[in-house]
Amino acid sequence: MTKPEKPMNQLSHNDPKNRLGWTDTLEHRVTALPISPHTIARVISVQRGQFLVSDGVREWLCTPAGRLKRAANRDYPVTGDWVTIEATIVTGVIPRTNFLSRGAAGSRGHRTDTALREQAIAANIDTVFIVCGLDRDFNTRRLERYLTLVHNQGIPPVVVLTKADLHDDPTPFLEEAEAIAFGVPVVMTSIQDGRGKTELEHWLEAGKTVAMIGSSGAGKSTLANLLHGTDIQATGAISDSVGKGRHTTTVRELLRMPQGGMLMDNPGIREIAFHEEGDGLTSTFADIQALAESCRFADCSHEHEPGCAVLHAVQTGELSQDRLDSYHKMAKEMEYIASRRTKSADRVEKERWKNVALHIKNLKKRNR
Ligand SMILES: Nc1nc2c(ncn2[C@@H]2O[C@H](COP(=O)(O)OP(=O)(O)O)[C@@H](O)[C@H]2O)c(=O)[nH]1
Ligand SMILES: [Mg+2]
Ligand SMILES: [Zn+2]
């Protein structure tokens, strides 16, 4: 008698990939594709055109197939991606649940096309820890920017305020962060007394992937060590020297945590640029959205219109001018990106010729 076959769509509970965050959703997604489950691995880190991948049992280095090298920026494998492998060649990327992205280096705020070159940096994320140190790093405007970025990609954020031990009473920082984060959990941590650890562990349960973003020195790697319970990540000056390439060891970006989930440390998010026309602004600036309901004009830009409830709130001190400026700045960036997206290729071409014609006209004028 032959053994009954395992139903196709059932997640195998002893699949080693489950340790890396493989889920039923992903399993269902690939059963529809011509993919053998034995050739799937997760990208642990990306370095100089090489990928460190794991299948839950072993880790090994791979290179991308030629087809992937020629793919658009956003289709290139990134940390957190589930990929198909043939020996040591990454042959494809399994459709992502979501991804975080950034503009090309230096493009932030610049109205250049490089700002539009979307580059994925981390994929398949359940929660993003926005890490901010309670030292010079603490900056509510930057926090708003991070929140908008994460909300835009539809990923739930958690604000983590590290180095709470630097203050006798850090609660004013907590309150300030909570005031701009609207319902987003804000957790204070410290390496000195381990506070915040238990609360954060909740997001790291089996099957979950958490990515950390924040400036260099914010305390991300220290937090990874605190949550892991051992020093698995280099911190402070040591991590800086790794960044400068003095060390040749492969840096792990995606860590398997004792809580069961995966933690992504520093997946290279230095520049933040907006790419998606998501509703990140609405979620981040819920207070401004609420005030705008009372503006006289439905399409009020809250810049100069009479009867603007938002400007009125700034006058009365209910809303800070800085926060409104921050909102306007991000709204303009997103508007610009949206307009570039919808501008059809022929319109761009037409404009180019208009400029050429203008140039010729000017030349003629000068030669007269
Ligand atoms: N006092 C204090 N210092 C911290 C804490 N967390 C991190 N640091 C320090 O902040 C510096 C940068 O930390 P690191 O984890 O390397 O930051 P990363 O660049 O975000 O990974 C290091 O010198 C850490 O020792 C904390 O909770 N309290
Ligand atoms: Mg670090
Ligand atoms: Zn208004």
Coordinates of C-alpha atoms and ligand atoms in Angstrom, one line a residue:
M1 CA 0.0 0.0 0.0
T2 CA 1.3 3.5 -0.9
K3 CA 1.5 6.2 1.7
P4 CA -1.2 9.0 1.3
E5 CA 0.4 12.1 -0.2
K6 CA 0.7 15.2 1.9
P7 CA -1.9 17.7 0.7
M8 CA -0.2 20.3 -1.5
N9 CA -1.3 23.4 0.3
Q10 CA -0.5 22.4 3.8
L11 CA 2.4 24.1 5.7
S12 CA 4.8 21.4 6.7
H13 CA 5.4 22.0 10.4
N14 CA 8.9 20.5 10.4
D15 CA 10.0 22.6 7.4
P16 CA 13.3 24.3 8.6
K17 CA 12.3 27.4 6.6
N18 CA 9.6 28.1 9.3
R19 CA 12.4 29.1 11.6
L20 CA 13.2 31.9 9.3
G21 CA 9.7 33.3 9.1
W22 CA 8.3 31.2 6.3
T23 CA 4.5 31.3 6.6
D24 CA 1.3 29.7 5.2
T25 CA 0.7 32.8 3.1
L26 CA 4.1 32.3 1.4
E27 CA 3.6 28.6 1.1
H28 CA 0.3 29.2 -0.7
R29 CA 1.9 31.8 -2.9
V30 CA 4.6 29.4 -4.1
T31 CA 2.4 26.4 -4.6
A32 CA 0.8 28.3 -7.5
L33 CA 4.2 28.7 -9.0
P34 CA 6.5 26.1 -10.6
I35 CA 8.9 26.1 -7.7
S36 CA 10.3 23.2 -5.8
P37 CA 10.2 23.9 -2.0
H38 CA 13.8 22.6 -1.7
T39 CA 15.2 25.5 -3.7
I40 CA 13.9 28.3 -1.5
A41 CA 16.1 30.3 0.9
R42 CA 16.0 33.6 2.6
V43 CA 18.5 36.4 2.1
I44 CA 20.4 37.1 5.4
S45 CA 22.5 39.8 4.0
V46 CA 23.7 41.4 0.7
Q47 CA 27.3 42.4 0.2
R48 CA 29.1 43.5 -2.9
G49 CA 26.9 41.5 -5.3
Q50 CA 26.9 38.4 -3.1
F51 CA 24.1 37.1 -1.1
L52 CA 24.3 35.2 2.2
V53 CA 21.3 32.9 2.2
S54 CA 19.8 30.4 4.6
D55 CA 17.3 27.6 4.3
G56 CA 17.0 27.2 8.0
V57 CA 19.6 24.5 8.2
R58 CA 22.7 25.9 6.5
E59 CA 23.9 29.2 5.3
W60 CA 25.9 29.8 2.1
L61 CA 27.0 32.5 -0.3
C62 CA 25.3 32.9 -3.6
T63 CA 25.6 35.2 -6.7
P64 CA 22.7 36.5 -8.7
A65 CA 21.7 35.0 -12.1
G66 CA 22.4 37.3 -15.0
R67 CA 18.7 37.9 -15.5
L68 CA 18.6 39.4 -11.9
K69 CA 21.6 41.6 -12.5
R70 CA 19.8 43.2 -15.4
A71 CA 16.5 43.6 -13.5
A72 CA 15.2 47.0 -12.3
N73 CA 16.5 48.2 -9.0
R74 CA 13.3 47.3 -7.2
D75 CA 13.4 43.7 -8.4
Y76 CA 16.9 43.0 -7.3
P77 CA 17.0 40.7 -4.2
V78 CA 17.4 42.4 -0.9
T79 CA 17.8 41.3 2.7
G80 CA 14.6 39.5 3.9
D81 CA 13.7 38.3 0.4
W82 CA 12.7 34.7 -0.2
V83 CA 14.6 33.6 -3.2
T84 CA 14.8 30.5 -5.5
I85 CA 18.3 29.0 -5.6
E86 CA 20.1 26.7 -8.0
A87 CA 23.3 25.5 -6.1
T88 CA 25.0 28.9 -5.5
I89 CA 23.0 31.0 -8.0
V90 CA 20.0 33.1 -6.9
T91 CA 17.6 32.6 -9.8
G92 CA 14.5 34.5 -8.7
V93 CA 12.7 36.5 -6.0
I94 CA 9.4 35.2 -4.6
P95 CA 6.8 37.9 -4.7
R96 CA 7.2 40.1 -1.6
T97 CA 4.6 40.8 1.1
N98 CA 6.1 44.4 1.3
F99 CA 9.4 46.2 1.2
L100 CA 11.1 49.2 2.5
S101 CA 12.9 51.4 -0.1
R102 CA 15.0 54.4 -0.4
G103 CA 16.2 56.9 -3.0
A104 CA 19.6 56.8 -4.5
A105 CA 22.3 58.2 -2.1
G106 CA 22.1 61.9 -1.7
S107 CA 18.7 62.2 -3.4
R108 CA 16.7 63.1 -0.4
G109 CA 14.9 66.4 -0.9
H110 CA 16.6 67.0 -4.3
R111 CA 14.3 67.3 -7.2
T112 CA 16.3 65.1 -9.4
D113 CA 15.3 61.9 -11.2
T114 CA 17.6 59.9 -8.9
A115 CA 15.1 60.5 -6.2
L116 CA 12.6 58.5 -8.2
R117 CA 14.9 55.5 -8.7
E118 CA 13.3 53.3 -6.2
Q119 CA 15.6 50.9 -4.5
A120 CA 14.3 48.2 -2.2
I121 CA 16.4 47.7 0.8
A122 CA 14.5 45.2 2.9
A123 CA 11.6 42.9 2.2
N124 CA 8.9 40.8 3.9
I125 CA 8.6 42.8 7.2
D126 CA 5.9 42.5 9.8
T127 CA 6.9 45.4 12.0
V128 CA 9.4 48.2 11.8
F129 CA 11.2 49.4 15.0
I130 CA 11.9 53.1 14.4
V131 CA 14.9 53.4 16.7
C132 CA 15.8 56.8 18.2
G133 CA 18.3 57.5 20.9
L134 CA 17.4 59.8 23.8
D135 CA 20.6 61.9 23.2
R136 CA 21.3 64.3 20.3
D137 CA 19.6 61.7 18.0
F138 CA 16.2 62.7 19.4
N139 CA 14.4 64.7 16.7
T140 CA 10.6 64.7 16.4
R141 CA 10.8 66.0 12.8
R142 CA 12.9 63.1 11.7
L143 CA 10.6 60.8 13.7
E144 CA 7.7 62.1 11.6
R145 CA 9.6 61.4 8.5
Y146 CA 10.3 57.8 9.5
L147 CA 6.7 57.3 10.5
T148 CA 5.5 58.5 7.2
L149 CA 7.9 56.3 5.3
V150 CA 6.8 53.2 7.2
H151 CA 3.1 54.0 7.1
N152 CA 3.4 54.6 3.4
Q153 CA 4.6 51.0 2.8
G154 CA 1.7 49.8 5.0
I155 CA 3.9 48.3 7.6
P156 CA 3.1 48.8 11.3
P157 CA 5.7 50.9 13.1
V158 CA 6.9 50.8 16.8
V159 CA 8.9 53.8 18.1
V160 CA 11.8 52.6 20.2
L161 CA 13.5 55.3 22.4
T162 CA 16.9 53.9 23.4
K163 CA 19.3 55.2 26.1
A164 CA 16.6 56.1 28.6
D165 CA 19.2 55.8 31.3
L166 CA 20.8 59.1 30.1
H167 CA 17.9 60.9 31.9
D168 CA 16.7 60.9 35.5
D169 CA 13.2 61.3 34.1
P170 CA 12.8 60.4 30.4
T171 CA 9.0 60.6 30.5
P172 CA 8.9 64.1 28.7
F173 CA 10.6 62.4 25.7
L174 CA 8.1 59.6 25.8
E175 CA 5.2 62.0 25.9
E176 CA 6.6 64.1 23.1
A177 CA 7.0 61.0 20.9
E178 CA 3.6 59.8 21.8
A179 CA 2.1 63.2 20.9
I180 CA 3.3 62.9 17.3
A181 CA 3.0 59.1 16.9
F182 CA -0.8 58.8 17.3
G183 CA -1.5 55.3 18.5
V184 CA 1.8 53.9 17.4
P185 CA 3.4 52.1 20.4
V186 CA 6.3 54.0 21.9
V187 CA 8.7 51.9 24.0
M188 CA 11.7 53.2 26.0
T189 CA 14.7 50.9 26.4
S190 CA 18.0 50.9 28.1
I191 CA 21.0 48.6 28.0
Q192 CA 21.8 49.5 31.6
D193 CA 18.7 48.0 33.2
G194 CA 17.1 46.1 30.2
R195 CA 13.8 48.0 30.4
G196 CA 11.6 47.7 27.4
K197 CA 12.9 44.3 26.4
T198 CA 9.8 42.3 27.5
E199 CA 7.5 44.7 25.7
L200 CA 9.5 44.5 22.5
E201 CA 9.7 40.7 22.5
H202 CA 6.0 40.6 21.7
W203 CA 6.7 41.6 18.1
L204 CA 9.4 39.0 17.7
E205 CA 7.4 35.8 18.0
A206 CA 7.9 32.9 15.7
G207 CA 7.1 33.6 12.0
K208 CA 7.6 37.4 12.4
T209 CA 10.2 39.6 11.0
V210 CA 11.1 43.0 12.5
A211 CA 13.3 45.5 10.8
M212 CA 15.1 48.3 12.7
I213 CA 15.6 51.7 11.1
G214 CA 17.3 54.8 12.6
S215 CA 20.4 56.8 12.3
S216 CA 23.9 55.4 12.9
G217 CA 24.6 55.4 16.6
A218 CA 20.9 55.3 17.6
G219 CA 21.5 52.0 19.4
K220 CA 20.1 49.5 17.0
S221 CA 22.8 46.9 17.3
T222 CA 22.9 47.3 21.1
L223 CA 19.1 46.7 21.1
A224 CA 19.6 43.6 18.9
N225 CA 22.1 42.3 21.6
L226 CA 19.7 43.2 24.4
L227 CA 16.8 41.3 22.8
H228 CA 19.0 38.4 21.7
G229 CA 20.6 38.1 25.2
T230 CA 24.1 37.8 23.8
D231 CA 26.5 40.1 21.9
I232 CA 25.8 38.9 18.4
Q233 CA 26.1 42.3 16.7
A234 CA 29.1 44.7 16.8
T235 CA 28.2 48.0 18.4
G236 CA 29.6 51.6 18.6
A237 CA 33.1 52.1 17.3
I238 CA 33.5 48.4 16.3
S239 CA 30.5 48.5 14.0
D240 CA 31.9 51.7 12.4
S241 CA 35.1 50.0 11.5
V242 CA 33.2 47.1 10.0
G243 CA 31.3 49.7 7.9
K244 CA 34.5 51.1 6.6
G245 CA 35.5 47.6 5.4
R246 CA 38.4 47.0 7.7
H247 CA 36.8 43.7 8.7
T248 CA 36.2 41.1 6.1
T249 CA 33.7 39.0 8.0
T250 CA 30.2 38.8 6.5
V251 CA 27.9 41.0 8.5
R252 CA 24.6 39.4 9.3
E253 CA 21.6 41.7 8.8
L254 CA 18.9 39.2 9.5
L255 CA 19.2 37.6 12.9
R256 CA 17.4 34.6 14.2
M257 CA 16.1 35.5 17.6
P258 CA 15.5 33.3 20.7
Q259 CA 12.0 34.6 20.8
G260 CA 11.4 32.7 17.5
G261 CA 11.2 35.6 15.1
M262 CA 13.8 37.4 12.9
L263 CA 15.3 40.8 13.5
M264 CA 16.8 42.9 10.8
D265 CA 19.6 45.1 11.9
N266 CA 20.5 48.1 9.8
P267 CA 19.5 47.1 6.4
G268 CA 21.2 50.2 5.0
I269 CA 18.6 52.8 5.5
R270 CA 20.5 56.1 5.6
E271 CA 18.6 58.1 3.0
I272 CA 14.9 58.3 3.2
A273 CA 12.9 59.2 0.2
F274 CA 9.3 58.8 -0.6
H275 CA 8.2 56.6 -3.4
E276 CA 4.8 55.3 -2.9
E277 CA 1.7 57.3 -3.1
G278 CA 0.5 55.8 0.1
D279 CA -1.5 57.3 2.9
G280 CA 1.5 57.7 5.2
L281 CA 0.9 61.5 5.6
T282 CA -2.7 61.0 6.6
S283 CA -1.6 58.4 9.3
T284 CA 1.3 60.4 10.5
F285 CA -0.4 63.8 10.6
A286 CA -3.8 62.6 11.9
D287 CA -4.1 65.9 13.9
I288 CA -3.7 68.0 10.8
Q289 CA -6.2 65.8 9.0
A290 CA -8.7 66.3 11.8
L291 CA -8.3 70.1 11.9
A292 CA -8.6 70.2 8.0
E293 CA -12.2 69.0 8.3
S294 CA -13.1 72.4 9.6
C295 CA -11.3 74.4 6.9
R296 CA -13.6 76.7 4.8
F297 CA -12.4 75.2 1.5
A298 CA -12.4 71.4 1.0
D299 CA -9.2 71.7 -1.1
C300 CA -7.5 74.0 1.4
S301 CA -3.7 73.8 1.3
H302 CA -3.3 75.3 4.8
E303 CA -0.9 77.8 3.5
H304 CA -2.7 81.1 3.0
E305 CA -6.4 80.4 2.6
P306 CA -9.0 82.4 4.7
G307 CA -10.9 80.3 7.2
C308 CA -8.1 77.7 7.4
A309 CA -8.6 75.8 10.7
V310 CA -5.0 74.5 10.5
L311 CA -3.4 77.9 10.4
H312 CA -5.8 79.0 13.1
A313 CA -4.6 76.1 15.3
V314 CA -1.0 77.3 14.8
Q315 CA -2.1 80.8 15.9
T316 CA -3.7 79.6 19.0
G317 CA -0.7 77.3 19.8
E318 CA -2.7 74.1 19.5
L319 CA -0.5 73.0 16.6
S320 CA 3.2 73.8 16.3
Q321 CA 4.5 75.8 13.3
D322 CA 7.4 73.3 13.0
R323 CA 5.0 70.4 12.7
L324 CA 3.0 72.2 10.0
D325 CA 6.2 73.0 8.1
S326 CA 7.3 69.4 8.3
Y327 CA 3.9 68.4 6.9
H328 CA 4.1 70.8 4.1
K329 CA 7.6 69.8 3.2
M330 CA 6.7 66.1 3.0
A331 CA 3.4 66.8 1.2
K332 CA 5.3 68.7 -1.5
E333 CA 7.9 65.9 -1.9
M334 CA 5.1 63.4 -2.4
E335 CA 3.2 65.6 -4.8
Y336 CA 6.3 66.0 -6.9
I337 CA 6.9 62.3 -7.0
A338 CA 3.3 61.6 -7.9
S339 CA 3.4 64.2 -10.7
R340 CA 6.6 62.7 -12.1
R341 CA 4.9 59.3 -12.1
T342 CA 1.9 60.3 -14.0
K343 CA 3.7 62.5 -16.4
S344 CA 3.6 60.4 -19.6
A345 CA 6.8 59.7 -21.5
D346 CA 5.6 61.8 -24.5
R347 CA 4.9 64.7 -22.3
V348 CA 8.5 64.6 -21.0
E349 CA 9.7 64.3 -24.6
K350 CA 7.5 67.3 -25.7
E351 CA 9.0 69.4 -22.9
R352 CA 12.5 68.4 -23.9
W353 CA 11.8 69.6 -27.5
K354 CA 10.2 72.8 -26.2
N355 CA 13.4 73.5 -24.4
V356 CA 15.5 72.8 -27.5
A357 CA 13.3 75.1 -29.5
L358 CA 13.6 77.8 -26.9
H359 CA 17.4 77.4 -26.9
I360 CA 17.5 77.7 -30.7
K361 CA 15.3 80.8 -30.5
N362 CA 17.6 82.4 -28.0
L363 CA 20.6 81.6 -30.1
K364 CA 19.0 83.2 -33.1
K365 CA 18.2 86.3 -31.0
R366 CA 21.8 86.6 -29.8
N367 CA 23.1 86.3 -33.4
R368 CA 20.9 89.0 -34.7
Ligands
LIG1 N1 23.8 54.8 27.8 C1 23.4 54.1 26.8 N2 24.1 53.9 25.7 C2 23.7 53.1 24.7 C3 22.4 52.4 24.8 N3 22.2 51.8 23.7 C4 23.3 52.0 22.9 N4 24.2 52.9 23.5 C5 25.4 53.3 23.0 O1 25.2 54.0 21.8 C6 26.3 53.8 20.8 C7 25.8 53.3 19.5 O2 25.2 52.1 19.6 P1 25.0 51.1 18.4 O3 24.1 50.0 18.9 O4 26.3 50.7 17.8 O5 24.2 52.0 17.4 P2 23.7 51.6 15.9 O6 24.6 52.3 15.0 O7 22.3 52.1 15.8 O8 23.8 50.1 15.7 C8 27.2 52.7 21.5 O9 28.3 53.4 22.1 C9 26.3 52.2 22.6 O10 27.1 51.7 23.7 C10 21.7 52.6 26.1 O11 20.6 52.0 26.3 N5 22.2 53.4 27.0
MG2 MG 24.8 49.0 14.3
ZN3 ZN -6.7 74.7 5.8

